[in-house]
XYZ file of C-alpha atoms in Angstrom:
641
model
C 21.541 -5.936 5.608
C 23.508 -6.661 2.441
C 26.328 -4.683 0.979
C 26.107 -2.211 -1.845
C 25.929 -3.588 -5.392
C 29.226 -3.960 -7.195
C 30.083 -0.972 -9.298
C 27.676 1.278 -7.387
C 29.042 4.147 -5.274
C 28.078 3.445 -1.685
C 27.179 5.951 0.987
C 29.958 7.746 2.820
C 31.191 6.300 6.055
C 32.567 9.449 7.574
C 31.225 12.881 8.415
C 29.896 14.561 11.489
C 26.520 15.275 12.983
C 23.390 13.589 11.717
C 25.043 13.259 8.327
C 28.171 11.580 9.676
C 28.849 8.338 11.441
C 28.275 9.137 15.090
C 29.397 12.719 15.587
C 27.620 15.751 16.854
C 27.769 18.318 14.032
C 25.082 19.243 11.552
C 24.192 17.253 8.415
C 25.197 18.751 5.104
C 23.085 18.611 1.968
C 23.725 20.269 -1.353
C 21.083 22.784 -2.449
C 18.219 21.547 -4.641
C 18.376 21.878 -8.374
C 16.944 25.134 -9.707
C 13.526 24.945 -11.284
C 13.094 26.458 -14.727
C 10.242 28.596 -15.821
C 9.136 26.051 -18.397
C 8.663 22.323 -17.925
C 10.259 20.263 -20.733
C 8.358 17.178 -21.802
C 11.180 14.808 -20.835
C 11.673 16.341 -17.386
C 9.587 14.577 -14.705
C 7.355 16.717 -12.550
C 7.435 16.755 -8.759
C 4.290 14.617 -8.672
C 5.967 12.086 -10.972
C 8.936 11.835 -8.630
C 6.783 11.342 -5.529
C 4.607 8.688 -7.189
C 7.574 6.822 -8.668
C 9.330 6.636 -5.288
C 6.151 5.388 -3.637
C 5.633 2.778 -6.362
C 9.145 1.371 -5.926
C 8.665 1.217 -2.155
C 5.361 -0.643 -2.484
C 7.049 -3.222 -4.717
C 9.393 -4.136 -1.842
C 7.126 -3.631 1.186
C 5.666 -6.691 2.896
C 1.890 -7.006 2.969
C -0.591 -6.190 4.330
C 0.241 -2.489 4.319
C -2.009 0.554 4.666
C -0.784 3.693 2.913
C -2.152 6.917 4.331
C -2.493 8.984 1.144
C -2.948 12.326 2.902
C -4.086 15.077 0.564
C -6.980 17.524 0.212
C -9.736 16.179 -2.000
C -9.758 17.197 -5.640
C -8.860 16.106 -9.136
C -5.163 16.119 -8.263
C -5.676 13.124 -5.954
C -7.047 10.972 -8.757
C -4.299 12.188 -11.085
C -1.716 11.078 -8.524
C -3.422 7.690 -8.176
C -3.317 7.233 -11.940
C 0.380 8.160 -11.998
C 1.064 5.713 -9.179
C -0.769 2.954 -11.051
C 1.190 3.655 -14.235
C 4.551 3.526 -12.460
C 3.639 0.288 -10.675
C 2.615 -1.302 -13.977
C 5.889 -0.118 -15.487
C 7.784 -1.764 -12.643
C 5.726 -4.929 -13.192
C 6.760 -5.104 -16.852
C 10.423 -4.555 -15.996
C 10.433 -7.273 -13.356
C 8.562 -9.674 -15.623
C 11.201 -9.251 -18.307
C 14.048 -9.796 -15.831
C 12.415 -12.905 -14.355
C 11.874 -14.471 -17.799
C 15.548 -13.912 -18.657
C 16.669 -15.444 -15.368
C 14.395 -18.484 -15.054
C 13.457 -19.054 -18.735
C 9.878 -19.696 -17.579
C 7.033 -17.565 -18.816
C 4.159 -16.822 -16.416
C 0.909 -18.653 -16.942
C -2.475 -17.051 -17.475
C -5.943 -18.514 -16.733
C -7.061 -17.982 -20.317
C -7.477 -20.398 -23.226
C -5.260 -23.453 -22.766
C -4.112 -22.033 -19.443
C -7.678 -22.249 -18.115
C -7.830 -25.991 -18.827
C -4.452 -26.427 -17.185
C -5.649 -24.466 -14.146
C -8.767 -26.636 -13.782
C -6.587 -29.751 -13.993
C -4.340 -28.488 -11.195
C -7.366 -27.500 -9.111
C -8.820 -30.996 -9.349
C -5.788 -33.236 -8.917
C -2.877 -31.299 -7.396
C -1.981 -29.469 -4.200
C 0.228 -26.338 -4.438
C 3.490 -26.154 -2.490
C 5.346 -22.943 -1.585
C 8.991 -23.641 -2.435
C 12.213 -21.679 -2.241
C 11.998 -21.024 -5.990
C 8.630 -19.332 -5.559
C 9.825 -17.220 -2.632
C 12.781 -15.963 -4.696
C 10.634 -14.789 -7.590
C 10.779 -11.038 -8.113
C 8.085 -10.647 -10.760
C 4.845 -9.283 -9.420
C 1.391 -8.419 -10.701
C -0.799 -5.728 -9.165
C -4.584 -5.990 -9.243
C -5.977 -2.478 -8.888
C -9.403 -1.978 -7.306
C -10.851 1.471 -6.694
C -13.506 1.677 -3.998
C -15.470 4.917 -3.950
C -17.215 5.192 -0.605
C -19.595 7.772 -2.062
C -21.254 5.078 -4.193
C -22.130 3.096 -1.037
C -22.850 6.045 1.253
C -26.579 5.269 1.285
C -26.253 1.704 2.611
C -26.347 0.895 6.307
C -23.009 -0.922 6.395
C -20.349 0.822 4.339
C -17.726 -1.789 5.236
C -19.860 -4.449 3.526
C -19.568 -2.441 0.297
C -15.781 -2.525 0.667
C -15.730 -6.307 1.127
C -18.175 -7.005 -1.716
C -16.238 -4.728 -4.089
C -13.064 -6.634 -3.266
C -14.668 -10.064 -3.798
C -16.426 -9.050 -6.999
C -13.288 -7.509 -8.525
C -11.194 -10.617 -7.815
C -13.932 -12.771 -9.337
C -13.998 -10.669 -12.517
C -10.200 -10.596 -12.779
C -9.640 -14.361 -12.700
C -13.043 -15.517 -13.928
C -15.986 -17.088 -12.147
C -15.157 -20.691 -13.101
C -11.675 -20.970 -11.476
C -12.898 -19.365 -8.251
C -16.003 -21.600 -8.137
C -13.915 -24.720 -8.735
C -11.488 -23.659 -6.014
C -14.322 -23.444 -3.468
C -15.205 -27.090 -4.257
C -11.922 -28.789 -5.180
C -9.056 -26.391 -4.386
C -6.389 -26.921 -1.736
C -4.686 -24.339 0.411
C -0.948 -23.942 -0.376
C 1.459 -25.355 2.158
C 5.160 -24.831 2.668
C 7.618 -27.365 1.301
C 9.295 -29.751 3.706
C 13.038 -29.493 3.216
C 14.532 -28.203 -0.015
C 12.126 -29.821 -2.413
C 11.549 -27.813 -5.605
C 8.273 -29.507 -6.567
C 5.514 -26.902 -6.644
C 2.689 -29.388 -7.253
C 1.923 -32.593 -5.340
C -0.610 -35.108 -6.553
C -3.788 -35.502 -4.468
C -3.514 -39.234 -3.964
C -6.646 -39.561 -1.873
C -8.672 -37.636 -4.435
C -7.316 -39.752 -7.283
C -7.994 -43.001 -5.425
C -11.522 -41.903 -4.581
C -12.156 -40.825 -8.159
C -10.828 -44.066 -9.623
C -12.828 -46.047 -7.077
C -16.027 -44.202 -7.968
C -15.354 -44.677 -11.677
C -14.736 -48.398 -11.197
C -17.881 -48.808 -9.141
C -19.823 -46.749 -11.668
C -18.462 -48.859 -14.518
C -19.342 -52.039 -12.656
C -22.849 -50.804 -11.945
C -23.378 -49.774 -15.550
C -22.019 -53.121 -16.766
C -24.420 -55.023 -14.496
C -27.293 -52.821 -15.629
C -26.447 -53.307 -19.311
C -26.174 -57.065 -18.845
C -29.557 -57.125 -17.124
C -31.086 -55.103 -19.956
C -29.430 -56.554 -23.038
C -28.212 -60.120 -22.448
C -30.869 -62.720 -23.404
C -31.922 -64.963 -20.580
C -31.116 -62.341 -17.945
C -33.569 -59.633 -19.027
C -36.276 -60.882 -16.677
C -34.001 -60.760 -13.621
C -35.363 -57.721 -11.744
C -32.947 -58.108 -8.851
C -29.975 -57.710 -11.156
C -31.503 -54.551 -12.655
C -32.090 -53.072 -9.208
C -28.544 -53.861 -8.075
C -26.990 -52.372 -11.234
C -29.058 -49.196 -11.148
C -28.440 -48.729 -7.417
C -24.670 -49.090 -7.753
C -24.565 -46.727 -10.743
C -26.732 -44.073 -9.099
C -24.855 -44.122 -5.779
C -21.438 -43.898 -7.403
C -22.533 -41.224 -9.835
C -24.254 -39.121 -7.189
C -20.918 -37.899 -5.778
C -19.871 -36.611 -9.189
C -23.262 -34.987 -9.663
C -23.081 -33.319 -6.240
C -19.643 -31.890 -7.050
C -20.900 -30.506 -10.353
C -23.956 -29.026 -8.620
C -21.712 -27.311 -6.053
C -19.615 -25.770 -8.813
C -22.734 -24.567 -10.636
C -24.084 -23.140 -7.380
C -20.879 -21.145 -6.804
C -21.033 -19.967 -10.395
C -24.550 -18.631 -9.956
C -24.175 -17.295 -6.384
C -21.030 -15.159 -6.057
C -19.262 -14.146 -2.857
C -20.698 -10.671 -3.278
C -24.205 -12.068 -3.392
C -23.589 -14.199 -0.284
C -22.441 -11.212 1.779
C -25.282 -9.039 0.453
C -27.743 -11.749 1.435
C -26.313 -11.857 4.955
C -26.387 -8.089 5.429
C -29.854 -7.647 3.903
C -31.414 -9.939 6.491
C -33.465 -8.138 9.146
C -31.852 -10.237 11.863
C -28.262 -10.147 10.663
C -27.071 -8.248 13.754
C -28.343 -11.045 16.000
C -27.044 -13.933 13.908
C -24.411 -15.947 15.711
C -21.186 -16.155 13.730
C -22.207 -13.532 11.188
C -18.754 -11.911 11.084
C -17.096 -15.329 11.038
C -18.998 -16.176 7.835
C -17.744 -12.994 6.217
C -14.226 -13.725 7.427
C -14.388 -17.262 6.016
C -15.254 -15.846 2.596
C -12.255 -13.499 2.757
C -9.906 -16.273 3.934
C -11.025 -18.443 1.015
C -10.302 -15.512 -1.307
C -6.809 -15.060 0.178
C -6.084 -18.789 -0.208
C -7.248 -18.648 -3.824
C -4.842 -15.765 -4.493
C -2.009 -17.812 -2.957
C -2.976 -20.721 -5.225
C -2.944 -18.446 -8.278
C 0.491 -17.099 -7.313
C 2.005 -20.552 -7.692
C 0.044 -21.320 -10.848
C 0.974 -18.042 -12.588
C 4.595 -18.201 -11.349
C 4.569 -14.681 -9.927
C 3.499 -12.820 -6.828
C 0.097 -11.186 -6.684
C -0.763 -7.986 -4.838
C -4.242 -6.476 -4.564
C -4.106 -2.665 -4.460
C -7.342 -1.377 -2.954
C -7.743 2.386 -3.417
C -10.277 3.760 -0.914
C -11.568 7.209 -1.853
C -14.380 9.632 -0.904
C -14.483 8.633 2.772
C -14.587 12.348 3.605
C -18.207 12.647 2.409
C -19.576 9.763 4.519
C -21.070 9.718 8.005
C -18.652 9.228 10.922
C -19.900 5.788 12.009
C -19.579 4.451 8.470
C -16.030 5.774 8.158
C -15.042 4.047 11.392
C -16.666 0.832 10.123
C -14.458 0.858 7.016
C -11.308 1.358 9.092
C -12.344 -1.442 11.452
C -12.922 -3.770 8.498
C -9.435 -2.994 7.222
C -7.935 -3.702 10.644
C -9.849 -6.924 11.405
C -11.205 -8.606 8.284
C -8.542 -7.774 5.726
C -5.278 -7.589 7.683
C -4.225 -11.178 8.273
C -0.503 -11.829 8.235
C -0.590 -13.625 4.867
C -3.056 -11.376 3.050
C -1.662 -9.766 -0.151
C -3.522 -6.469 0.273
C -2.134 -2.950 -0.219
C -4.635 -0.377 1.019
C -4.296 3.186 -0.245
C -6.428 5.244 2.114
C -7.060 8.562 0.352
C -8.202 11.008 3.035
C -7.787 14.585 4.148
C -6.742 14.357 7.837
C -8.173 17.786 8.591
C -11.595 16.407 7.585
C -11.395 12.763 8.600
C -9.962 13.291 12.107
C -12.904 15.408 13.416
C -15.185 12.893 11.725
C -13.621 9.999 13.652
C -13.756 11.903 16.929
C -17.555 12.051 16.641
C -17.941 8.266 16.552
C -18.850 6.151 19.547
C -16.404 3.390 18.620
C -13.432 5.554 19.664
C -14.432 5.604 23.315
C -11.762 3.789 25.261
C -9.574 3.176 22.175
C -7.871 6.500 21.483
C -7.713 10.017 22.850
C -7.876 11.670 19.441
C -8.669 10.921 15.835
C -4.988 11.262 14.937
C -4.062 8.388 17.258
C -6.886 6.276 15.848
C -5.689 6.959 12.300
C -2.060 6.186 13.185
C -3.067 2.744 14.443
C -4.461 1.960 11.007
C -1.841 3.533 8.716
C 1.498 1.701 8.451
C 2.965 3.870 5.665
C 2.098 7.588 5.912
C 2.451 9.481 2.633
C 1.557 13.157 2.968
C 1.226 14.795 -0.443
C 3.170 18.084 -0.596
C 2.000 21.245 -2.244
C 2.049 21.254 -6.024
C 5.515 21.995 -7.378
C 6.295 24.404 -10.166
C 6.714 21.742 -12.861
C 3.534 19.967 -11.788
C 1.682 23.277 -11.844
C 2.911 24.036 -15.353
C 1.782 20.619 -16.546
C -1.616 21.121 -14.910
C -2.023 24.461 -16.676
C -0.983 22.915 -19.973
C -3.594 20.186 -19.612
C -6.240 22.739 -18.645
C -5.892 24.661 -21.900
C -5.729 21.588 -24.112
C -8.711 20.569 -26.216
C -10.576 17.303 -25.935
C -8.865 15.986 -29.075
C -5.436 16.616 -27.552
C -6.388 14.666 -24.445
C -7.715 11.762 -26.531
C -4.475 11.744 -28.510
C -2.533 11.520 -25.251
C -4.637 8.496 -24.227
C -3.870 6.780 -27.545
C -0.124 7.383 -27.234
C -0.255 6.130 -23.645
C -1.892 2.907 -24.827
C 0.820 2.463 -27.460
C 3.493 2.916 -24.795
C 1.863 0.290 -22.571
C 1.678 -2.155 -25.484
C 5.382 -1.579 -26.131
C 6.156 -2.407 -22.505
C 4.075 -5.606 -22.707
C 5.946 -6.698 -25.821
C 9.221 -6.064 -24.035
C 8.033 -8.245 -21.143
C 7.443 -11.077 -23.642
C 11.014 -10.851 -24.911
C 10.395 -9.178 -28.266
C 11.906 -5.781 -27.500
C 15.124 -4.062 -28.346
C 17.936 -3.498 -25.781
C 17.385 -1.002 -23.006
C 17.822 2.652 -23.845
C 20.563 4.725 -22.164
C 17.945 6.492 -20.036
C 16.627 3.167 -18.800
C 20.130 1.974 -17.951
C 20.646 5.202 -15.996
C 17.419 4.542 -14.116
C 18.648 1.088 -13.120
C 21.935 2.523 -11.859
C 20.043 5.145 -9.842
C 17.823 2.429 -8.398
C 20.862 0.359 -7.413
C 22.366 3.413 -5.719
C 19.113 4.036 -3.843
C 19.119 0.421 -2.619
C 22.640 0.842 -1.231
C 21.618 3.987 0.679
C 18.501 2.267 2.038
C 20.564 -0.641 3.332
C 22.994 1.756 5.007
C 20.101 3.590 6.701
C 18.671 0.322 8.012
C 22.076 -0.633 9.413
C 22.088 2.609 11.424
C 18.685 1.755 12.908
C 19.723 -1.544 14.469
C 23.325 -0.659 15.268
C 23.760 -0.877 19.037
C 26.680 1.566 18.917
C 24.599 4.224 17.171
C 22.536 6.622 19.292
C 19.710 6.585 16.739
C 18.270 3.278 17.966
C 17.522 4.894 21.371
C 14.816 7.011 19.747
C 13.099 4.182 17.871
C 9.790 3.380 19.648
C 8.911 0.011 21.114
C 5.572 -0.240 19.288
C 5.728 -2.658 16.353
C 3.301 -0.503 14.364
C 5.489 2.589 14.790
C 8.628 0.633 13.913
C 6.990 -0.547 10.722
C 5.962 3.020 9.846
C 9.595 4.129 10.184
C 10.954 1.189 8.184
C 8.403 1.738 5.405
C 9.059 5.489 5.205
C 12.871 5.512 5.057
C 13.100 4.091 1.485
C 10.727 6.731 0.085
C 12.604 9.561 1.830
C 15.978 8.428 0.501
C 14.671 7.948 -3.040
C 13.193 11.443 -2.969
C 16.477 12.906 -1.726
C 18.345 11.255 -4.589
C 15.766 12.440 -7.109
C 15.798 16.039 -5.917
C 19.536 16.469 -5.581
C 21.011 13.762 -7.785
C 23.993 11.584 -6.776
C 26.197 13.434 -4.323
C 28.829 12.230 -1.856
C 27.616 14.279 1.127
C 24.167 12.652 1.379
C 24.013 10.626 4.577
C 21.508 7.765 5.005
C 21.854 8.221 8.761
C 20.614 11.820 8.547
C 17.610 10.768 6.483
C 16.786 7.959 8.921
C 17.103 10.371 11.858
C 14.760 12.847 10.166
C 12.170 10.111 9.579
C 12.347 9.119 13.252
C 11.998 12.775 14.273
C 8.868 13.257 12.152
C 7.381 10.007 13.397
C 8.041 10.492 17.098
C 7.382 14.227 17.510
C 5.105 15.365 14.648
C 3.514 18.170 16.677
C 6.700 19.767 17.996
C 8.459 19.397 14.641
C 5.483 20.928 12.825
C 5.481 23.821 15.294
C 9.180 24.517 14.731
C 8.740 24.341 10.947
C 5.707 26.638 11.060
C 7.593 29.189 13.171
C 10.484 28.949 10.716
C 8.132 29.557 7.789
C 6.464 32.525 9.503
C 9.847 34.057 10.323
C 10.964 33.634 6.714
C 7.852 35.459 5.493
C 8.711 38.425 7.704
C 11.624 40.829 7.325
C 14.335 38.579 8.724
C 17.168 37.795 6.271
C 17.057 34.188 5.008
C 20.780 33.629 5.610
C 20.406 34.387 9.309
C 17.552 31.901 9.615
C 19.336 29.147 7.677
C 22.331 29.155 10.002
C 20.200 28.754 13.130
C 19.494 25.339 14.589
C 16.008 23.920 14.538
C 16.151 23.461 18.307
C 16.871 27.159 18.919
C 13.850 28.111 16.825
C 11.636 25.742 18.797
C 13.071 26.976 22.093
C 12.317 30.574 21.127
C 8.612 29.825 20.535
C 7.986 27.040 23.061
C 6.066 29.362 25.421
C 3.695 30.214 22.588
C 3.124 26.488 22.016
C 2.471 25.999 25.720
C -0.113 28.789 25.632
C -1.877 27.120 22.689
C -1.846 23.616 24.192
C -5.615 23.622 24.774
C -6.365 24.259 21.093
C -3.705 21.772 19.970
C -4.491 19.074 22.515
C -5.384 16.427 19.919
C -2.090 16.756 18.054
C 0.124 17.215 21.117
C -0.830 13.730 22.271
C 0.905 12.340 19.158
C 4.345 13.344 20.462
C 6.665 11.143 22.443
C 8.817 12.049 25.416
C 9.569 15.809 25.516
C 12.984 15.330 27.161
C 14.044 12.923 24.429
C 12.989 15.506 21.851
C 15.329 18.037 23.423
C 18.187 15.530 23.532
C 17.529 14.532 19.933
C 17.617 18.045 18.437
C 19.933 19.810 20.859
C 22.721 17.214 21.125
C 22.538 14.100 18.954
C 21.021 15.417 15.712
C 21.298 19.238 15.594
C 19.590 19.886 12.269
C 19.891 23.450 11.037
C 16.996 25.464 9.626
C 18.437 25.299 6.100
C 18.777 21.516 6.270
C 15.274 21.189 7.673
C 13.957 23.187 4.719
C 15.708 20.875 2.243
C 14.568 17.727 4.022
C 10.988 18.952 4.316
C 10.367 18.619 0.589
C 11.275 14.908 0.878
C 9.226 14.274 4.017
C 6.126 12.124 3.511
C 5.418 10.897 7.056
C 4.604 14.344 8.491
C 0.930 15.257 8.246
C 0.754 18.692 6.654
C -2.706 19.338 8.046
C -1.073 19.725 11.489
C 1.027 22.630 10.224
C -2.000 24.232 8.596
C -3.879 24.067 11.906
C -0.882 25.566 13.713
C -0.537 28.359 11.176
C -4.200 29.207 11.618
C -3.860 29.131 15.405
C -0.804 31.418 15.351
C -2.639 33.842 13.083
C -5.630 33.936 15.420
C -3.352 34.486 18.429
C -1.603 37.393 16.707
C -4.953 38.967 15.858
C -6.091 38.565 19.464
C -2.896 40.156 20.799
C -3.153 43.008 18.302
C -6.768 43.627 19.297
C -5.821 43.582 22.985
C -2.953 46.006 22.347
C -5.222 48.377 20.431
C -7.791 48.250 23.218
C -5.080 48.936 25.810
C -3.755 51.886 23.824
C -7.239 53.337 23.553
C -7.554 53.109 27.357
C -4.072 54.597 27.851
C -2.570 51.366 29.229
C 0.750 50.137 27.866
C 0.576 46.508 26.681
C 3.655 44.249 26.531
C 4.823 43.627 22.960
C 3.715 40.420 21.266
C 6.231 37.698 20.580
């Protein structure tokens, strides 16, 4: 990876343990900032920090990517999605402004004069992907929210997902450009060599068009001569020849216009609905290939529009309310995401909003899982490439939620108006009419540059052959991508929670991400035992000095006894011997450090810990009942762990 930006303090090179270079001590992190009893307006809430870090990661992550937005259902989920959308739009405006200053080229828009220019390019030019286009940093997000509840009554829920996607893209760019692309558009190709030309003339199309126009002109001239010139009016043969030539040459133009009108009247959504509404659609040969062809044409159109608008396009598809649908329909949506919408060049970002404690039992009831996965967790992990488990609501977020709850309707409307004014100000800044950046914005850029330097250092540790961390990285490409996508969010959250500090090690953060990815069940068990011990009478200082491995070792027999109830989550873990080597020797995280890192952990499903906490509570009740029964019979029972 690259080096740290000039003028930005880089990560430390020394140290011991997981926080150091390659030693065996324990990582050191400064304690989190204290939380006040009142949330100032300028102080971001915990939800703001999580959503901002995720938005910055999605701006750099390659597509397609599926974000597992793990959270219990409720209004907070939609509030988080709105925050995420706002931060991504803010990042879009900032990048747009920087790109205009660098290239001195404003992005195009398919509106007004830009629409005529787009139709001209569609008809006579082929797009070329050049080095200039690949280096562009400005990006536009197209947000589409798919509520599965609205399509829960249809037989094929995945068809509702596809039709919503096609219809939203059609409405965003307009029906005319998309219809013309189906008839006249060309798929972008990569440039040969270092050519900077983004548009190449369609010579064959131009020659054919000029030929048809010449033949049409000749036919019309012959027909006019046969009709108007005296002495030739009675020549029927000349009239027939002129009319025939004119009609044949003009028929191609008429057929092209008819095709465009047909695509204008019959949208992609209507085509797919017509296919699925047929009584024999399940027996039609090539039915899924027809649907896939429609999606491939849509992806090619988006690639065409990227070059025309001079920016990258990303389609953010928010999938909500899957928890209220039938199991087979839920599995159909996930299969559509994995097969129809996950080509290597597709610009899709899926945000799968689900509660794992609800969706996993739902998936395990489906017939499509037979032979594919042993549990619903494994099936979900094969779909999600960026897990993002929403933590419990922080104190500042809770205060803001209470403040909004007691506000009147007029106050909320006023907040909407001020939000619109702020967005308009950002758009004007993107067009180059704004004042210089404020000191707070300059500080944000410096913090972002520092985060980038830490992320690069963490990635260097992953592929360093001399570092022991690469031994624990799995061989599966899907799991590797989950780790690579999660490390930037974890480091950004660490910087947000603790601020710039010299003892923060990117290697420790990368090791913690690998630990949560490779052994989610065993790590969740150790953290749950640590939480239960902290809620009892043990002093917190004694717990914080203990290693996480010693806590797990103390309660491993209890986990072994509960393996039948936790069978579905135990199968998520990797090699048990490697887990012992990881925590006991190479990365001996302490309980205090685990507690600080937990608040920045997004790739550990919190529903697993909730299930373990419930199981431990039931086991304690069972042991207490058995002890009481033994005492009543006069038999001494061994004490519970």
